[in-house]
């Protein structure tokens, strides 16, 4: 690889100086938000440097706890994320927020949310907030979320809040990549049924009924309790708590952090943490390998060799299966 | 391969005796319609025997001329096919009709057409009519049409009429696999515009305005002539004729056969025949290779090896790209 390929401008306008990958990683680990941003931009842009970046990050990973947040629009997801950041900061933790919209190629909505939250945490050097553009829900960027999480883990954050934007199956899948997944609901939105539809109930470890000071909060809790009882797990398994918050005022947020800690202890005690992290790595490795196969196929499909083999099949010198074998040989 | 795999029951109900592939091919070449039917059923069912069957058929291929017929519903496609069969039989040719609906997993419509046509040619041992079920338009069976054509070619038919059922891009693609492609139109259907939309104009070698005794037939010819002039090819290229028929009465059908013969002479004189047959083989080989890659991917994606590699990535012993390399090694 040439030195040009080893230098990073991270897709910024020209004029920004290039930085070598090892220096960028050292800077990110030393607390530079700009270096972290550049590394995540490399992920977002599917940079050819990612192979080198990921290999270099590996030795520095495994510390962060990753907490997923999901829920329908209007449940107060951004406000809850902000309140959780405040609570975790009280404990002295370094906190990163990664907002991913797996159903949209644009990060506009997430960026709007960023601005609101930035106003609360913008001056705190131990809080890093980033939205990541995703490129459609057809699987092309399934490796991107695990890689962005790896960047933040290696950069030394204690907790990473993985917030999914939008609704649907792909959102649920992204949130499911976390160590602990919070499902947020709120009264007056028919959330119980919506949540069940989206498969959210399957992935939650901790359930939070936000806007708990409003009419109907108790009903949402009861409905949810009823639904969870239908899918209750084994006797020794984690009992999924249903908590109430008023995120706007910070009410109940400390209890949510306690529940996250309790779930973490459960994960470690049972070996479930390793299982979840393996699942996350599985998604990433599988997607990288699939991308490589797609690349190989492109080379096969457009090749002069295919033309030559097809001509031999057309003139009955070769049968089509033998031609296909030949085409795939050494690939 | 076990002897069970080398025996053919062609998906028929039990009780039918199994036949070895070489015998089946010998029977098909000796004129057995039942043997031809069984071989095409193997294609239709994507039988694992196809590799052996196609290799054995290769030496017997290259004789048949393949004529595609396409056109919107209502132009009289089945009637025209039947009239062409009658005309070709007058010349003493053995004729096969293969009706393919690439847009539907069911062959119901095609089978209905079969019954109508069978009533005219059912007692003629030198006419073979068959509809082939296709399984969706997402590319899974693109190799099937070339393979069914190979069965009929090897069975010794002089002309194979490849009739596509339904409308749309996939129909156009299938018709385009022929040596000579007939595009059928009729007055009073807005066919000119529809044909242009479906890309039919691009693939036609001979244009036939059927139901030429009806009002508007001359207008359809003029509109078509105007459209073709916009996409006229080089001076030495084939001049695409526009013919008129009343297929129901057999009027003009002899002229269509003459145009097919003239186009055949053009194909042979210019080397275009070899190019078209190579294109057909290219589609087939490419689809077989893609199917093999999909099979390999299934084995990768579901493997215990992936789980093991993911566990090493999750514990930072291996980076995800190295894991993907390992996964794809020797595949």
PDB file of C-alpha atoms in Angstrom, chain B residues 40-298:
ATOM      1  CA  UNK B  40     -36.994 -30.573 -19.421  1.00  0.00           C
ATOM      2  CA  UNK B  41     -38.572 -31.405 -16.087  1.00  0.00           C
ATOM      3  CA  UNK B  42     -35.051 -31.980 -14.729  1.00  0.00           C
ATOM      4  CA  UNK B  43     -34.206 -28.447 -15.898  1.00  0.00           C
ATOM      5  CA  UNK B  44     -37.407 -27.051 -14.407  1.00  0.00           C
ATOM      6  CA  UNK B  45     -36.651 -28.710 -11.074  1.00  0.00           C
ATOM      7  CA  UNK B  46     -32.987 -27.667 -11.030  1.00  0.00           C
ATOM      8  CA  UNK B  47     -32.061 -31.335 -10.635  1.00  0.00           C
ATOM      9  CA  UNK B  48     -28.555 -32.204  -9.387  1.00  0.00           C
ATOM     10  CA  UNK B  49     -28.406 -34.453 -12.449  1.00  0.00           C
ATOM     11  CA  UNK B  50     -28.230 -31.447 -14.768  1.00  0.00           C
ATOM     12  CA  UNK B  51     -24.435 -31.393 -14.758  1.00  0.00           C
ATOM     13  CA  UNK B  52     -24.336 -34.906 -16.135  1.00  0.00           C
ATOM     14  CA  UNK B  53     -27.245 -34.293 -18.518  1.00  0.00           C
ATOM     15  CA  UNK B  54     -25.808 -31.113 -20.046  1.00  0.00           C
ATOM     16  CA  UNK B  55     -22.358 -32.622 -20.534  1.00  0.00           C
ATOM     17  CA  UNK B  56     -23.913 -35.598 -22.319  1.00  0.00           C
ATOM     18  CA  UNK B  57     -26.109 -33.375 -24.529  1.00  0.00           C
ATOM     19  CA  UNK B  58     -23.279 -31.108 -25.737  1.00  0.00           C
ATOM     20  CA  UNK B  59     -22.030 -33.270 -28.660  1.00  0.00           C
ATOM     21  CA  UNK B  60     -25.519 -33.386 -30.154  1.00  0.00           C
ATOM     22  CA  UNK B  61     -26.193 -29.642 -30.219  1.00  0.00           C
ATOM     23  CA  UNK B  62     -25.845 -26.833 -32.761  1.00  0.00           C
ATOM     24  CA  UNK B  63     -28.369 -27.929 -35.372  1.00  0.00           C
ATOM     25  CA  UNK B  64     -31.626 -26.251 -34.301  1.00  0.00           C
ATOM     26  CA  UNK B  65     -32.554 -22.715 -35.210  1.00  0.00           C
ATOM     27  CA  UNK B  66     -34.089 -20.914 -32.263  1.00  0.00           C
ATOM     28  CA  UNK B  67     -36.814 -18.378 -32.945  1.00  0.00           C
ATOM     29  CA  UNK B  68     -38.078 -16.155 -30.120  1.00  0.00           C
ATOM     30  CA  UNK B  69     -41.633 -14.784 -30.116  1.00  0.00           C
ATOM     31  CA  UNK B  70     -42.706 -11.951 -27.893  1.00  0.00           C
ATOM     32  CA  UNK B  71     -45.492  -9.392 -27.757  1.00  0.00           C
ATOM     33  CA  UNK B  72     -48.135  -7.971 -25.442  1.00  0.00           C
ATOM     34  CA  UNK B  73     -51.101 -10.137 -24.415  1.00  0.00           C
ATOM     35  CA  UNK B  74     -53.847  -9.977 -27.019  1.00  0.00           C
ATOM     36  CA  UNK B  75     -51.680  -9.667 -30.131  1.00  0.00           C
ATOM     37  CA  UNK B  76     -52.375 -13.296 -31.028  1.00  0.00           C
ATOM     38  CA  UNK B  77     -49.141 -14.859 -29.873  1.00  0.00           C
ATOM     39  CA  UNK B  78     -50.471 -18.406 -29.420  1.00  0.00           C
ATOM     40  CA  UNK B  79     -52.339 -18.294 -32.725  1.00  0.00           C
ATOM     41  CA  UNK B  80     -49.235 -17.011 -34.501  1.00  0.00           C
ATOM     42  CA  UNK B  81     -47.094 -19.734 -32.939  1.00  0.00           C
ATOM     43  CA  UNK B  82     -49.572 -22.366 -34.086  1.00  0.00           C
ATOM     44  CA  UNK B  83     -49.647 -20.906 -37.631  1.00  0.00           C
ATOM     45  CA  UNK B  84     -45.836 -20.907 -37.738  1.00  0.00           C
ATOM     46  CA  UNK B  85     -45.778 -24.555 -36.660  1.00  0.00           C
ATOM     47  CA  UNK B  86     -48.186 -25.404 -39.482  1.00  0.00           C
ATOM     48  CA  UNK B  87     -46.017 -23.546 -42.016  1.00  0.00           C
ATOM     49  CA  UNK B  88     -42.763 -25.136 -40.834  1.00  0.00           C
ATOM     50  CA  UNK B  89     -44.367 -28.581 -40.903  1.00  0.00           C
ATOM     51  CA  UNK B  90     -45.237 -27.994 -44.581  1.00  0.00           C
ATOM     52  CA  UNK B  91     -41.472 -27.790 -45.133  1.00  0.00           C
ATOM     53  CA  UNK B  92     -41.029 -31.102 -43.367  1.00  0.00           C
ATOM     54  CA  UNK B  93     -39.301 -29.612 -40.327  1.00  0.00           C
ATOM     55  CA  UNK B  94     -39.510 -31.137 -36.857  1.00  0.00           C
ATOM     56  CA  UNK B  95     -40.726 -28.306 -34.600  1.00  0.00           C
ATOM     57  CA  UNK B  96     -40.620 -27.710 -30.869  1.00  0.00           C
ATOM     58  CA  UNK B  97     -42.444 -24.958 -28.985  1.00  0.00           C
ATOM     59  CA  UNK B  98     -41.104 -23.889 -25.605  1.00  0.00           C
ATOM     60  CA  UNK B  99     -43.363 -21.447 -23.728  1.00  0.00           C
ATOM     61  CA  UNK B 100     -41.632 -19.716 -20.825  1.00  0.00           C
ATOM     62  CA  UNK B 101     -43.131 -17.263 -18.375  1.00  0.00           C
ATOM     63  CA  UNK B 102     -40.149 -15.692 -16.664  1.00  0.00           C
ATOM     64  CA  UNK B 103     -42.293 -13.425 -14.499  1.00  0.00           C
ATOM     65  CA  UNK B 104     -44.316 -16.128 -12.790  1.00  0.00           C
ATOM     66  CA  UNK B 105     -43.504 -19.162 -10.659  1.00  0.00           C
ATOM     67  CA  UNK B 106     -46.570 -20.878 -12.125  1.00  0.00           C
ATOM     68  CA  UNK B 107     -47.086 -22.223 -15.610  1.00  0.00           C
ATOM     69  CA  UNK B 108     -50.891 -22.179 -15.452  1.00  0.00           C
ATOM     70  CA  UNK B 109     -51.357 -19.563 -18.168  1.00  0.00           C
ATOM     71  CA  UNK B 110     -48.869 -21.227 -20.440  1.00  0.00           C
ATOM     72  CA  UNK B 111     -50.483 -24.592 -19.899  1.00  0.00           C
ATOM     73  CA  UNK B 112     -53.861 -23.199 -20.905  1.00  0.00           C
ATOM     74  CA  UNK B 113     -52.276 -21.987 -24.157  1.00  0.00           C
ATOM     75  CA  UNK B 114     -50.793 -25.465 -24.579  1.00  0.00           C
ATOM     76  CA  UNK B 115     -54.168 -27.109 -24.568  1.00  0.00           C
ATOM     77  CA  UNK B 116     -55.489 -24.818 -27.277  1.00  0.00           C
ATOM     78  CA  UNK B 117     -52.491 -25.451 -29.494  1.00  0.00           C
ATOM     79  CA  UNK B 118     -52.273 -29.131 -28.705  1.00  0.00           C
ATOM     80  CA  UNK B 119     -55.704 -29.536 -30.251  1.00  0.00           C
ATOM     81  CA  UNK B 120     -54.203 -28.500 -33.606  1.00  0.00           C
ATOM     82  CA  UNK B 121     -50.929 -30.419 -33.454  1.00  0.00           C
ATOM     83  CA  UNK B 122     -51.583 -33.136 -30.884  1.00  0.00           C
ATOM     84  CA  UNK B 123     -51.568 -35.975 -33.356  1.00  0.00           C
ATOM     85  CA  UNK B 124     -48.357 -34.860 -35.105  1.00  0.00           C
ATOM     86  CA  UNK B 125     -45.349 -36.843 -33.793  1.00  0.00           C
ATOM     87  CA  UNK B 126     -42.923 -34.254 -35.229  1.00  0.00           C
ATOM     88  CA  UNK B 127     -44.306 -31.400 -33.123  1.00  0.00           C
ATOM     89  CA  UNK B 128     -43.404 -31.115 -29.453  1.00  0.00           C
ATOM     90  CA  UNK B 129     -45.056 -28.446 -27.289  1.00  0.00           C
ATOM     91  CA  UNK B 130     -44.019 -27.683 -23.754  1.00  0.00           C
ATOM     92  CA  UNK B 131     -44.496 -24.905 -21.243  1.00  0.00           C
ATOM     93  CA  UNK B 132     -41.885 -24.417 -18.575  1.00  0.00           C
ATOM     94  CA  UNK B 133     -42.563 -23.078 -15.096  1.00  0.00           C
ATOM     95  CA  UNK B 134     -40.179 -20.371 -14.026  1.00  0.00           C
ATOM     96  CA  UNK B 135     -39.491 -19.397 -10.436  1.00  0.00           C
ATOM     97  CA  UNK B 136     -39.723 -15.656 -10.109  1.00  0.00           C
ATOM     98  CA  UNK B 137     -37.959 -12.905 -11.973  1.00  0.00           C
ATOM     99  CA  UNK B 138     -35.034 -12.471  -9.602  1.00  0.00           C
ATOM    100  CA  UNK B 139     -32.575 -14.352 -11.740  1.00  0.00           C
ATOM    101  CA  UNK B 140     -32.745 -17.775 -10.161  1.00  0.00           C
ATOM    102  CA  UNK B 141     -33.656 -19.586 -13.367  1.00  0.00           C
ATOM    103  CA  UNK B 142     -31.889 -17.579 -16.085  1.00  0.00           C
ATOM    104  CA  UNK B 143     -29.877 -20.690 -16.908  1.00  0.00           C
ATOM    105  CA  UNK B 144     -33.049 -22.744 -17.340  1.00  0.00           C
ATOM    106  CA  UNK B 145     -34.093 -21.398 -20.736  1.00  0.00           C
ATOM    107  CA  UNK B 146     -30.694 -22.065 -22.388  1.00  0.00           C
ATOM    108  CA  UNK B 147     -30.722 -25.567 -20.890  1.00  0.00           C
ATOM    109  CA  UNK B 148     -34.232 -26.405 -22.064  1.00  0.00           C
ATOM    110  CA  UNK B 149     -33.253 -25.146 -25.530  1.00  0.00           C
ATOM    111  CA  UNK B 150     -30.213 -27.440 -25.413  1.00  0.00           C
ATOM    112  CA  UNK B 151     -32.436 -30.449 -24.627  1.00  0.00           C
ATOM    113  CA  UNK B 152     -34.652 -29.687 -27.628  1.00  0.00           C
ATOM    114  CA  UNK B 153     -31.666 -28.968 -29.886  1.00  0.00           C
ATOM    115  CA  UNK B 154     -30.007 -32.280 -28.950  1.00  0.00           C
ATOM    116  CA  UNK B 155     -33.336 -34.087 -29.460  1.00  0.00           C
ATOM    117  CA  UNK B 156     -33.083 -33.161 -33.125  1.00  0.00           C
ATOM    118  CA  UNK B 157     -35.720 -30.486 -33.658  1.00  0.00           C
ATOM    119  CA  UNK B 158     -35.027 -28.292 -36.682  1.00  0.00           C
ATOM    120  CA  UNK B 159     -36.737 -25.170 -35.332  1.00  0.00           C
ATOM    121  CA  UNK B 160     -37.516 -24.284 -31.734  1.00  0.00           C
ATOM    122  CA  UNK B 161     -40.108 -21.571 -31.181  1.00  0.00           C
ATOM    123  CA  UNK B 162     -39.330 -19.885 -27.859  1.00  0.00           C
ATOM    124  CA  UNK B 163     -42.524 -18.163 -26.824  1.00  0.00           C
ATOM    125  CA  UNK B 164     -42.446 -15.902 -23.803  1.00  0.00           C
ATOM    126  CA  UNK B 165     -45.609 -15.463 -21.813  1.00  0.00           C
ATOM    127  CA  UNK B 166     -46.392 -12.323 -19.865  1.00  0.00           C
ATOM    128  CA  UNK B 167     -44.861  -8.898 -20.284  1.00  0.00           C
ATOM    129  CA  UNK B 168     -41.909  -7.013 -18.916  1.00  0.00           C
ATOM    130  CA  UNK B 169     -38.152  -6.827 -18.957  1.00  0.00           C
ATOM    131  CA  UNK B 170     -37.516 -10.472 -18.085  1.00  0.00           C
ATOM    132  CA  UNK B 171     -39.719 -11.607 -20.976  1.00  0.00           C
ATOM    133  CA  UNK B 172     -37.704  -9.393 -23.302  1.00  0.00           C
ATOM    134  CA  UNK B 173     -34.487 -10.889 -21.975  1.00  0.00           C
ATOM    135  CA  UNK B 174     -35.650 -14.459 -22.512  1.00  0.00           C
ATOM    136  CA  UNK B 175     -36.853 -13.723 -26.070  1.00  0.00           C
ATOM    137  CA  UNK B 176     -33.466 -12.082 -26.679  1.00  0.00           C
ATOM    138  CA  UNK B 177     -31.771 -15.441 -26.095  1.00  0.00           C
ATOM    139  CA  UNK B 178     -33.034 -16.695 -29.480  1.00  0.00           C
ATOM    140  CA  UNK B 179     -31.097 -16.675 -32.765  1.00  0.00           C
ATOM    141  CA  UNK B 180     -33.946 -14.708 -34.382  1.00  0.00           C
ATOM    142  CA  UNK B 181     -36.520 -12.768 -32.408  1.00  0.00           C
ATOM    143  CA  UNK B 182     -40.011 -12.026 -33.693  1.00  0.00           C
ATOM    144  CA  UNK B 183     -41.897  -9.131 -32.143  1.00  0.00           C
ATOM    145  CA  UNK B 184     -45.668  -9.333 -32.577  1.00  0.00           C
ATOM    146  CA  UNK B 185     -47.992  -6.344 -32.556  1.00  0.00           C
ATOM    147  CA  UNK B 186     -51.662  -5.811 -33.387  1.00  0.00           C
ATOM    148  CA  UNK B 187     -53.887  -2.802 -34.112  1.00  0.00           C
ATOM    149  CA  UNK B 188     -56.074  -1.190 -31.479  1.00  0.00           C
ATOM    150  CA  UNK B 189     -53.947  -1.949 -28.457  1.00  0.00           C
ATOM    151  CA  UNK B 190     -51.583   0.997 -28.244  1.00  0.00           C
ATOM    152  CA  UNK B 191     -48.927  -1.604 -28.853  1.00  0.00           C
ATOM    153  CA  UNK B 192     -46.460   0.743 -30.444  1.00  0.00           C
ATOM    154  CA  UNK B 193     -45.974   2.702 -27.286  1.00  0.00           C
ATOM    155  CA  UNK B 194     -46.205  -0.353 -25.053  1.00  0.00           C
ATOM    156  CA  UNK B 195     -43.595  -2.135 -27.140  1.00  0.00           C
ATOM    157  CA  UNK B 196     -41.206   0.798 -26.928  1.00  0.00           C
ATOM    158  CA  UNK B 197     -41.678   0.898 -23.166  1.00  0.00           C
ATOM    159  CA  UNK B 198     -40.932  -2.778 -22.697  1.00  0.00           C
ATOM    160  CA  UNK B 199     -37.735  -2.511 -24.731  1.00  0.00           C
ATOM    161  CA  UNK B 200     -39.203  -4.856 -27.324  1.00  0.00           C
ATOM    162  CA  UNK B 201     -38.050  -2.653 -30.184  1.00  0.00           C
ATOM    163  CA  UNK B 202     -34.440  -3.230 -29.234  1.00  0.00           C
ATOM    164  CA  UNK B 203     -34.592  -7.001 -29.528  1.00  0.00           C
ATOM    165  CA  UNK B 204     -36.725  -7.529 -32.662  1.00  0.00           C
ATOM    166  CA  UNK B 205     -35.188  -8.968 -35.828  1.00  0.00           C
ATOM    167  CA  UNK B 206     -38.548  -9.409 -37.571  1.00  0.00           C
ATOM    168  CA  UNK B 207     -41.714  -7.438 -36.735  1.00  0.00           C
ATOM    169  CA  UNK B 208     -45.135  -8.883 -37.376  1.00  0.00           C
ATOM    170  CA  UNK B 209     -48.353  -6.840 -37.311  1.00  0.00           C
ATOM    171  CA  UNK B 210     -50.969  -9.496 -36.698  1.00  0.00           C
ATOM    172  CA  UNK B 211     -54.741  -9.056 -37.176  1.00  0.00           C
ATOM    173  CA  UNK B 212     -53.792  -7.083 -40.288  1.00  0.00           C
ATOM    174  CA  UNK B 213     -57.376  -7.219 -41.556  1.00  0.00           C
ATOM    175  CA  UNK B 214     -58.488  -4.920 -38.782  1.00  0.00           C
ATOM    176  CA  UNK B 215     -58.705  -1.128 -38.764  1.00  0.00           C
ATOM    177  CA  UNK B 216     -55.498   0.535 -37.721  1.00  0.00           C
ATOM    178  CA  UNK B 217     -53.067  -2.136 -38.952  1.00  0.00           C
ATOM    179  CA  UNK B 218     -51.494   0.236 -41.487  1.00  0.00           C
ATOM    180  CA  UNK B 219     -51.124   2.880 -38.769  1.00  0.00           C
ATOM    181  CA  UNK B 220     -49.337   0.401 -36.473  1.00  0.00           C
ATOM    182  CA  UNK B 221     -46.911  -0.396 -39.325  1.00  0.00           C
ATOM    183  CA  UNK B 222     -46.242   3.301 -39.977  1.00  0.00           C
ATOM    184  CA  UNK B 223     -45.724   4.080 -36.279  1.00  0.00           C
ATOM    185  CA  UNK B 224     -43.394   1.110 -35.976  1.00  0.00           C
ATOM    186  CA  UNK B 225     -41.477   2.068 -39.109  1.00  0.00           C
ATOM    187  CA  UNK B 226     -41.029   5.574 -37.669  1.00  0.00           C
ATOM    188  CA  UNK B 227     -39.771   4.225 -34.361  1.00  0.00           C
ATOM    189  CA  UNK B 228     -37.392   1.741 -35.964  1.00  0.00           C
ATOM    190  CA  UNK B 229     -35.897   4.487 -38.156  1.00  0.00           C
ATOM    191  CA  UNK B 230     -34.854   6.283 -34.991  1.00  0.00           C
ATOM    192  CA  UNK B 231     -32.794   3.300 -33.932  1.00  0.00           C
ATOM    193  CA  UNK B 232     -31.558   2.242 -37.361  1.00  0.00           C
ATOM    194  CA  UNK B 233     -28.271   0.408 -37.428  1.00  0.00           C
ATOM    195  CA  UNK B 234     -25.265   0.548 -39.764  1.00  0.00           C
ATOM    196  CA  UNK B 235     -25.742   0.427 -43.541  1.00  0.00           C
ATOM    197  CA  UNK B 236     -24.575  -3.169 -43.868  1.00  0.00           C
ATOM    198  CA  UNK B 237     -26.691  -4.394 -40.978  1.00  0.00           C
ATOM    199  CA  UNK B 238     -29.883  -6.391 -41.047  1.00  0.00           C
ATOM    200  CA  UNK B 239     -32.886  -4.325 -42.230  1.00  0.00           C
ATOM    201  CA  UNK B 240     -35.652  -5.283 -39.855  1.00  0.00           C
ATOM    202  CA  UNK B 241     -38.752  -6.122 -41.892  1.00  0.00           C
ATOM    203  CA  UNK B 242     -42.293  -5.299 -40.818  1.00  0.00           C
ATOM    204  CA  UNK B 243     -44.720  -7.976 -42.043  1.00  0.00           C
ATOM    205  CA  UNK B 244     -48.480  -8.303 -41.870  1.00  0.00           C
ATOM    206  CA  UNK B 245     -50.360 -11.471 -40.950  1.00  0.00           C
ATOM    207  CA  UNK B 246     -53.798 -12.765 -40.156  1.00  0.00           C
ATOM    208  CA  UNK B 247     -52.557 -15.720 -38.189  1.00  0.00           C
ATOM    209  CA  UNK B 248     -56.042 -17.092 -37.614  1.00  0.00           C
ATOM    210  CA  UNK B 249     -56.309 -17.724 -41.392  1.00  0.00           C
ATOM    211  CA  UNK B 250     -52.620 -18.379 -42.014  1.00  0.00           C
ATOM    212  CA  UNK B 251     -52.360 -15.265 -44.197  1.00  0.00           C
ATOM    213  CA  UNK B 252     -48.813 -13.893 -44.486  1.00  0.00           C
ATOM    214  CA  UNK B 253     -47.257 -16.650 -42.383  1.00  0.00           C
ATOM    215  CA  UNK B 254     -45.176 -18.063 -45.243  1.00  0.00           C
ATOM    216  CA  UNK B 255     -43.600 -14.609 -45.609  1.00  0.00           C
ATOM    217  CA  UNK B 256     -42.713 -14.646 -41.913  1.00  0.00           C
ATOM    218  CA  UNK B 257     -40.917 -17.976 -42.379  1.00  0.00           C
ATOM    219  CA  UNK B 258     -39.090 -16.492 -45.398  1.00  0.00           C
ATOM    220  CA  UNK B 259     -37.975 -13.554 -43.260  1.00  0.00           C
ATOM    221  CA  UNK B 260     -36.737 -15.958 -40.578  1.00  0.00           C
ATOM    222  CA  UNK B 261     -34.753 -17.840 -43.265  1.00  0.00           C
ATOM    223  CA  UNK B 262     -33.324 -14.583 -44.604  1.00  0.00           C
ATOM    224  CA  UNK B 263     -32.294 -13.523 -41.115  1.00  0.00           C
ATOM    225  CA  UNK B 264     -30.665 -16.905 -40.591  1.00  0.00           C
ATOM    226  CA  UNK B 265     -28.595 -16.427 -43.760  1.00  0.00           C
ATOM    227  CA  UNK B 266     -27.599 -12.962 -42.489  1.00  0.00           C
ATOM    228  CA  UNK B 267     -26.618 -14.412 -39.081  1.00  0.00           C
ATOM    229  CA  UNK B 268     -24.407 -17.047 -40.657  1.00  0.00           C
ATOM    230  CA  UNK B 269     -22.817 -14.735 -43.218  1.00  0.00           C
ATOM    231  CA  UNK B 270     -21.844 -12.108 -40.655  1.00  0.00           C
ATOM    232  CA  UNK B 271     -20.758 -14.290 -37.744  1.00  0.00           C
ATOM    233  CA  UNK B 272     -23.642 -12.845 -35.714  1.00  0.00           C
ATOM    234  CA  UNK B 273     -25.003 -16.347 -35.081  1.00  0.00           C
ATOM    235  CA  UNK B 274     -21.892 -17.308 -33.124  1.00  0.00           C
ATOM    236  CA  UNK B 275     -22.103 -14.033 -31.194  1.00  0.00           C
ATOM    237  CA  UNK B 276     -25.729 -14.659 -30.210  1.00  0.00           C
ATOM    238  CA  UNK B 277     -25.072 -18.230 -29.175  1.00  0.00           C
ATOM    239  CA  UNK B 278     -22.094 -17.096 -27.117  1.00  0.00           C
ATOM    240  CA  UNK B 279     -24.319 -14.548 -25.413  1.00  0.00           C
ATOM    241  CA  UNK B 280     -26.809 -17.300 -24.555  1.00  0.00           C
ATOM    242  CA  UNK B 281     -24.023 -19.476 -23.149  1.00  0.00           C
ATOM    243  CA  UNK B 282     -22.670 -16.494 -21.213  1.00  0.00           C
ATOM    244  CA  UNK B 283     -26.003 -16.036 -19.418  1.00  0.00           C
ATOM    245  CA  UNK B 284     -26.079 -19.731 -18.595  1.00  0.00           C
ATOM    246  CA  UNK B 285     -22.482 -20.041 -17.361  1.00  0.00           C
ATOM    247  CA  UNK B 286     -22.741 -16.841 -15.346  1.00  0.00           C
ATOM    248  CA  UNK B 287     -25.908 -18.024 -13.618  1.00  0.00           C
ATOM    249  CA  UNK B 288     -24.442 -21.438 -12.820  1.00  0.00           C
ATOM    250  CA  UNK B 289     -21.324 -19.803 -11.354  1.00  0.00           C
ATOM    251  CA  UNK B 290     -23.409 -17.352  -9.331  1.00  0.00           C
ATOM    252  CA  UNK B 291     -25.462 -20.246  -7.998  1.00  0.00           C
ATOM    253  CA  UNK B 292     -22.260 -21.987  -6.924  1.00  0.00           C
ATOM    254  CA  UNK B 293     -21.055 -18.829  -5.154  1.00  0.00           C
ATOM    255  CA  UNK B 294     -24.401 -18.584  -3.358  1.00  0.00           C
ATOM    256  CA  UNK B 295     -24.009 -22.206  -2.263  1.00  0.00           C
ATOM    257  CA  UNK B 296     -20.498 -21.532  -0.986  1.00  0.00           C
ATOM    258  CA  UNK B 297     -21.739 -18.463   0.878  1.00  0.00           C
ATOM    259  CA  UNK B 298     -24.469 -20.495   2.542  1.00  0.00           C
TER     260      UNK B 298
END
